[in-house]
């Protein structure tokens, strides 16, 4: 998967992001870029919160 450079430049991960911020960022990243998989720690939090795990975007 190619990097969506424009998205990454306009959507940096907040410094010292808490878990809620990380979850929100990775969910949006999966929709808009998906150049890499969601980290295991975020996947675990999504499962615990019963938030559907998005498929990685394929372009």
Short mmCIF file of N, CA and C in Angstrom, two decimals:
data_model
loop_
_atom_site.label_atom_id
_atom_site.label_comp_id
_atom_site.label_asym_id
_atom_site.label_seq_id
_atom_site.Cartn_x
_atom_site.Cartn_y
_atom_site.Cartn_z
N UNK A 1 0.85 -1.17 0.00
CA UNK A 1 0.00 0.00 0.00
C UNK A 1 0.89 1.23 0.00
N UNK A 2 0.60 2.13 -0.87
CA UNK A 2 1.35 3.37 -0.97
C UNK A 2 0.95 4.34 0.14
N UNK A 3 1.90 5.11 0.58
CA UNK A 3 1.66 6.11 1.61
C UNK A 3 0.87 7.28 1.04
N UNK A 4 -0.17 7.69 1.75
CA UNK A 4 -0.94 8.87 1.38
C UNK A 4 -0.26 10.06 2.07
N UNK A 5 0.78 10.58 1.42
CA UNK A 5 1.63 11.62 2.01
C UNK A 5 0.82 12.85 2.43
N UNK A 6 -0.10 13.29 1.59
CA UNK A 6 -0.90 14.48 1.91
C UNK A 6 -1.70 14.27 3.19
N UNK A 7 -2.29 13.09 3.35
CA UNK A 7 -3.07 12.82 4.56
C UNK A 7 -2.15 12.83 5.78
N UNK A 8 -1.02 12.14 5.69
CA UNK A 8 -0.11 12.09 6.82
C UNK A 8 0.41 13.47 7.21
N UNK A 9 0.71 14.30 6.24
CA UNK A 9 1.22 15.65 6.55
C UNK A 9 0.17 16.51 7.25
N UNK A 10 -1.09 16.31 6.91
CA UNK A 10 -2.15 17.13 7.51
C UNK A 10 -2.78 16.48 8.74
N UNK A 11 -2.38 15.25 9.08
CA UNK A 11 -2.96 14.53 10.22
C UNK A 11 -1.87 13.84 11.04
N UNK A 12 -0.98 14.61 11.66
CA UNK A 12 0.04 13.97 12.48
C UNK A 12 -0.58 13.38 13.76
N UNK A 13 0.02 12.32 14.24
CA UNK A 13 -0.40 11.76 15.53
C UNK A 13 -0.06 12.81 16.59
N UNK A 14 -0.99 13.12 17.49
CA UNK A 14 -0.69 14.11 18.55
C UNK A 14 0.49 13.64 19.39
N UNK A 15 1.33 14.58 19.82
CA UNK A 15 2.43 14.19 20.70
C UNK A 15 1.89 13.63 22.01
N UNK A 16 2.52 12.58 22.50
CA UNK A 16 2.09 11.93 23.75
C UNK A 16 0.60 11.59 23.73
N UNK A 17 0.13 11.07 22.61
CA UNK A 17 -1.29 10.76 22.43
C UNK A 17 -1.76 9.73 23.46
N UNK A 18 -2.95 9.99 24.03
CA UNK A 18 -3.52 9.00 24.95
C UNK A 18 -4.22 7.93 24.11
N UNK A 19 -4.73 6.91 24.76
CA UNK A 19 -5.31 5.78 24.03
C UNK A 19 -6.50 6.21 23.16
N UNK A 20 -7.36 7.08 23.67
CA UNK A 20 -8.51 7.53 22.87
C UNK A 20 -8.05 8.25 21.61
N UNK A 21 -7.02 9.08 21.74
CA UNK A 21 -6.48 9.78 20.56
C UNK A 21 -5.85 8.81 19.58
N UNK A 22 -5.14 7.82 20.10
CA UNK A 22 -4.51 6.82 19.22
C UNK A 22 -5.58 6.02 18.47
N UNK A 23 -6.64 5.64 19.17
CA UNK A 23 -7.72 4.89 18.53
C UNK A 23 -8.32 5.72 17.41
N UNK A 24 -8.67 6.96 17.70
CA UNK A 24 -9.28 7.84 16.69
C UNK A 24 -8.36 8.01 15.49
N UNK A 25 -7.07 8.24 15.74
CA UNK A 25 -6.12 8.44 14.65
C UNK A 25 -6.02 7.19 13.78
N UNK A 26 -5.89 6.03 14.40
CA UNK A 26 -5.72 4.80 13.63
C UNK A 26 -6.99 4.42 12.87
N UNK A 27 -8.16 4.71 13.42
CA UNK A 27 -9.40 4.45 12.68
C UNK A 27 -9.46 5.32 11.42
N UNK A 28 -9.14 6.60 11.58
CA UNK A 28 -9.15 7.49 10.41
C UNK A 28 -8.06 7.08 9.43
N UNK A 29 -6.90 6.71 9.96
CA UNK A 29 -5.79 6.29 9.10
C UNK A 29 -6.17 5.08 8.26
N UNK A 30 -6.87 4.12 8.87
CA UNK A 30 -7.29 2.93 8.13
C UNK A 30 -8.24 3.31 6.99
N UNK A 31 -9.08 4.34 7.20
CA UNK A 31 -10.01 4.77 6.15
C UNK A 31 -9.32 5.57 5.06
N UNK A 32 -8.36 6.42 5.44
CA UNK A 32 -7.79 7.39 4.51
C UNK A 32 -6.45 6.98 3.90
N UNK A 33 -5.72 6.12 4.55
CA UNK A 33 -4.40 5.76 4.03
C UNK A 33 -4.19 4.25 4.15
N UNK A 34 -4.06 3.78 5.34
CA UNK A 34 -3.88 2.35 5.54
C UNK A 34 -2.55 1.82 5.06
N UNK A 35 -1.52 2.65 5.09
CA UNK A 35 -0.21 2.22 4.59
C UNK A 35 0.43 1.19 5.50
N UNK A 36 -0.11 1.04 6.71
CA UNK A 36 0.40 0.02 7.62
C UNK A 36 -0.74 -0.46 8.50
N UNK A 37 -0.51 -1.58 9.14
CA UNK A 37 -1.54 -2.19 9.98
C UNK A 37 -1.70 -1.41 11.29
N UNK A 38 -2.86 -1.57 11.90
CA UNK A 38 -3.12 -0.98 13.22
C UNK A 38 -2.29 -1.75 14.23
N UNK A 39 -1.59 -1.04 15.14
CA UNK A 39 -0.78 -1.73 16.14
C UNK A 39 -1.61 -2.65 17.05
N UNK A 40 -0.97 -3.68 17.56
CA UNK A 40 -1.66 -4.66 18.40
C UNK A 40 -2.31 -4.03 19.62
N UNK A 41 -1.66 -3.04 20.24
CA UNK A 41 -2.24 -2.41 21.44
C UNK A 41 -3.54 -1.69 21.11
N UNK A 42 -3.62 -1.08 19.94
CA UNK A 42 -4.84 -0.38 19.52
C UNK A 42 -5.90 -1.41 19.11
N UNK A 43 -5.49 -2.47 18.43
CA UNK A 43 -6.44 -3.53 18.08
C UNK A 43 -7.08 -4.13 19.33
N UNK A 44 -6.27 -4.36 20.36
CA UNK A 44 -6.80 -4.90 21.61
C UNK A 44 -7.83 -3.96 22.22
N UNK A 45 -7.53 -2.66 22.21
CA UNK A 45 -8.47 -1.67 22.76
C UNK A 45 -9.76 -1.63 21.94
N UNK A 46 -9.65 -1.73 20.62
CA UNK A 46 -10.85 -1.75 19.77
C UNK A 46 -11.72 -2.96 20.11
N UNK A 47 -11.09 -4.12 20.26
CA UNK A 47 -11.83 -5.33 20.59
C UNK A 47 -12.50 -5.20 21.96
N UNK A 48 -11.76 -4.68 22.95
CA UNK A 48 -12.33 -4.51 24.29
C UNK A 48 -13.51 -3.55 24.29
N UNK A 49 -13.47 -2.55 23.45
CA UNK A 49 -14.54 -1.55 23.37
C UNK A 49 -15.63 -1.94 22.37
N UNK A 50 -15.45 -3.09 21.75
CA UNK A 50 -16.39 -3.60 20.75
C UNK A 50 -16.58 -2.62 19.59
N UNK A 51 -15.47 -2.01 19.19
CA UNK A 51 -15.46 -1.12 18.03
C UNK A 51 -15.05 -1.97 16.83
N UNK A 52 -15.83 -1.96 15.76
CA UNK A 52 -15.47 -2.77 14.59
C UNK A 52 -14.07 -2.40 14.08
N UNK A 53 -13.30 -3.43 13.77
CA UNK A 53 -11.96 -3.21 13.26
C UNK A 53 -12.05 -3.03 11.74
N UNK A 54 -11.65 -1.87 11.26
CA UNK A 54 -11.76 -1.62 9.81
C UNK A 54 -10.73 -2.41 9.03
N UNK A 55 -11.08 -2.71 7.81
CA UNK A 55 -10.10 -3.32 6.91
C UNK A 55 -9.18 -2.24 6.42
N UNK A 56 -7.94 -2.60 6.14
CA UNK A 56 -7.01 -1.63 5.60
C UNK A 56 -7.46 -1.22 4.22
N UNK A 57 -7.34 0.06 3.96
CA UNK A 57 -7.70 0.61 2.65
C UNK A 57 -6.73 0.07 1.60
N UNK A 58 -7.27 -0.36 0.48
CA UNK A 58 -6.46 -0.85 -0.62
C UNK A 58 -6.74 0.01 -1.83
N UNK A 59 -5.67 0.54 -2.41
CA UNK A 59 -5.89 1.36 -3.62
C UNK A 59 -5.04 0.87 -4.75
#
